[in-house]
Each structure stands twice: as C-alpha cells, then as structure tokens.
C-alpha cells in the first residue's frame, strides 16, 4: 500500500513570532523555517508502516514556495521514498491545499493519506478533513494510535473528554496528534541519500486547481500585552493577594 | 438570512461551548437563530436548545447514524442544511473541528477556524501562530462556516425562549466509519474549559502521584486540574488535561501554573486567563513574564502550604 504524506514548511515553532509594522502579516524574512511538527509525526508513522512491511512506498508532498523542497528533503531523509512539490507563491488556504492534494491523490492512488492535524502557523486544523470530504473517504482525525487491518484502520482519537476508538474504511485520511509517535532524527548518511531521491514538480495549473484565496486578510496584529506582574515572597503573601487584591479565591 | 448553530450536547443538555457559540452567533445581528441538535436519543438536548433565549427554531436530527458524531455522517447533513443559511457556526471543540471542515469542503467554502471576535457579519478575528498574532479576515463565501473559540464569548446561559422543535430526517449511514469504543476521563471536578479556577501542573511535578497535591488544592477551590504537554507526555495525567495550542484553550478567572516553564505552546492555551499565578523554582522561567503573581519556590513545599493557607481563608 502506498502512503501519501503531505508536509508543510512553517516558521520554526520555537522562534518568536514578529508581526510586521504595517500589520500585513508575520515577518518571515530571514526567519528560521522548519517542517511543521505534526507533519514530522505523520512522516515518522508512515516510515514505521513501511518498516513493518505494511506500506510499500511513502510519498511526501508539499505545496508552497520553492523552498518547500527543503521540507520534502527532510521527509526523504527520515525515510520517505520520493517527493512531490507543488510550487506556488500564493498564500495557500486549507481548501486550496485540499484540492491540490486531491489532484495528487488522483494521480498517485495511495491507500492511505497520513498528515498532521494542524499547521502551527495558520492553526486551522482543516486540511485533512477537507481532503477526506473531497475524496469521499473516511477520516480519522487527531489520532494517537493506529492499527491497520484488512481494508480498514482502527484509530484511537484524542477527543475533549478522553479517547475514542473508531474503525475507518480504507482508503482514508488520518490526521495525527502529538502523541502518536516520536519522530526520529535524520542521520547524516540518510540526509546525503535523500539528496538523490526523486522529487516531481507539478504546478497548481498542471493539477487544474484554482488556488486563489477566498479570505482577505485585512490586518495581522500582536495580541494585547499582559501587564507585568509582581513577585511575591511567600505562599502566605500569594494567597493573601489572590484573596484580597485579585479577589479570585 | 438566518444563522444556524450546531450544538454540542450530552444528549440531555447543551455544553457551555454551545452556549458560547450561540453568543457569537447573536453578534451577527440576524433575526433568525436556529439550533441544530444531532445525535441518537437527543430529544432532551433539543428541548434545552428550544429554551435558549433568542433561539427561533430547533432542528432535531435524531438517528443511529448520528450517534457518535461521526463526521462522515454529520457533515453531509450540515452541508445540506447550510444552503438555507448565511452563517453556520459550531464550537471549536474536537467535535466541531472534526466535522465542520468536512462540511465546508462539501460546500466549496473556506471555513474560518476558532474565531475570537466578530467585527461584522463577514469579518472575523482569529488567533494564528499559537495565539502570538491575531488575523482579521473577511470572507465572501456563502454560506460562511465558522468554528468559535468558546472562551472568547460569554456562555450566555439565559433561558426563557420557547422555540419550536422541527424534526428532520437523520441521514443514512455512509458506511465509512464506525464507533468502536471510548475511554472518558472520570472526574467530579468542573470541566476544564468552563472552570472559573484552574490549577495546572507541569514536568516539575515529577510523577502522576504528585498531581494529587494539586487535586487537593483544586477540591478546596472548586477548581479544575490542567497540565502542560510535558506532564501529559510523561504519562502523569491523561491527554485531555492538556492546556495549550494543541490541547484545550482556557480563560478562567484564576490560572495557577505549578512547575510549568511556560513554553509558547502552553501560553497559547491560557494567556487570556484573568489572573495568572505561577509557582516555579526557576526564576528565569518564561511563565513569570505573563504571571500577575509569581512565587519562586520549590513546589513540593509551596503546594502543601498553599493548601493550608486556602483552608485558613476559607475557614
């Protein structure tokens, strides 16, 4: 079974976000970029499926600026077999990405799409669900465990009250949560090998997808700053302040 | 045009997140506010919805295919109904996040996630980059599908309405997914996202047993217990305790962070709390940059003391 893993290039999640002066967006010039952490987990899970003999091939796909190729190389260094790059300078929204991915699925015919539950830049948490809808496939979102059986996947999902287990028919789209697995570090030899792995390129036009944004972003602002607090010297003082000053206990 | 709110419920009452979503819907200024209740055996929840102040009609879809909120069965129903509305809103809970984008794609509209403000009927504010920035976005899609950050809107509990309940047919099972089982965390404490006081523990607690110290304090304050991702990953507490970008977003009156360093991803989930208190032995911990009251101390001494001091006040 072929597994398709969409990956996204995002601002490194440990880097402090700077909003542009003109409020047009977040300043990404010279910022450190990385693979979205949820996508890393999806790649790791796909590579594990290959190591278990369940997956025959792992294909990573990324849509975005040309530099997304680096993100694909990271996935290849983790053990994916080949990459698909969809270069575009348009700021892609989840619906557009889902349509691009549907076009890739139509070409590649995978038995499973494994992807992150959300990207840590847009925080939308939509693309996997939208892709499943466009394909008419089952979805298993926010999964922390997956077992593939004959023609189906048993997935454990992280829900508000705890955990839930579903049986979903394959092919399906599964979106991964942080606790699914611990992604591996790519070793230097694997990084070198990844340079030789093939990456196909398809433009959105090749794929016949209109990626024009539907939403207009009028401004991006910093959140209101919190007033600096005070340090207290003892638990007694803390409780007194919370009780008498803040009146919250 | 009118607004449809998809209510999340426990078969007998709407969740507070549903009431917050209704509060957000009222800011759109439309005259008709309809509430959709889906599930299996959920008539009582529809009766609760009918009493919500401002609700003009309740749509009840009750059937086996809708029993566990499977997106494959609920989303086509929502997409079909949405054609009659200008806006469709759901809470940004795991239920709403799972189902709404599927409905949006079926309608070919770009959903807007986790809104924290309504500027006008087509313009909304939402957090991006773990709440380190807020984007104001305008949509011309029709209908507009939106999920709502519950903590950003009052969970208006006002009752007194008497809307009619209209039964609609539950869709056939799509046969794509089926429910196997669930493990829900049992607790007598208030639910995390609606608690007025939360005490949260991090890696500093060292073990699951040590969380009992926090639980004792929580019980005295009528508080909920939360956790950082580090504490969840270490297996101290179940994942549904997690507060942060990828866990729950909370905004209680008081948030007490114990042994939590204050990573960006954690702050994303609790920065909007009214008052933040932090207990940490590392005075450089980033949590102190957002804490209204910070105490540099060893939590193993401070927390039992905290329990005693609260006793003294409450006594």
XYZ file of C-alpha atoms in Angstrom, chain B residues 17 52 68 106 117-119 125 137 170 180 210 226 240 273 293 297:
17
model
C -19.214 25.661 24.414
C -32.234 29.229 24.851
C -21.281 9.272 17.921
C -18.600 19.690 0.517
C -14.164 38.110 17.649
C -16.942 39.167 15.277
C -16.191 42.517 13.592
C -10.756 37.908 14.220
C -10.156 38.075 7.872
C -31.352 11.610 10.055
C -15.727 1.056 18.477
C 2.294 14.155 42.894
C -4.937 21.007 33.931
C -7.479 15.613 27.845
C -6.900 33.980 31.929
C 1.700 36.904 40.810
C 9.773 28.392 45.336
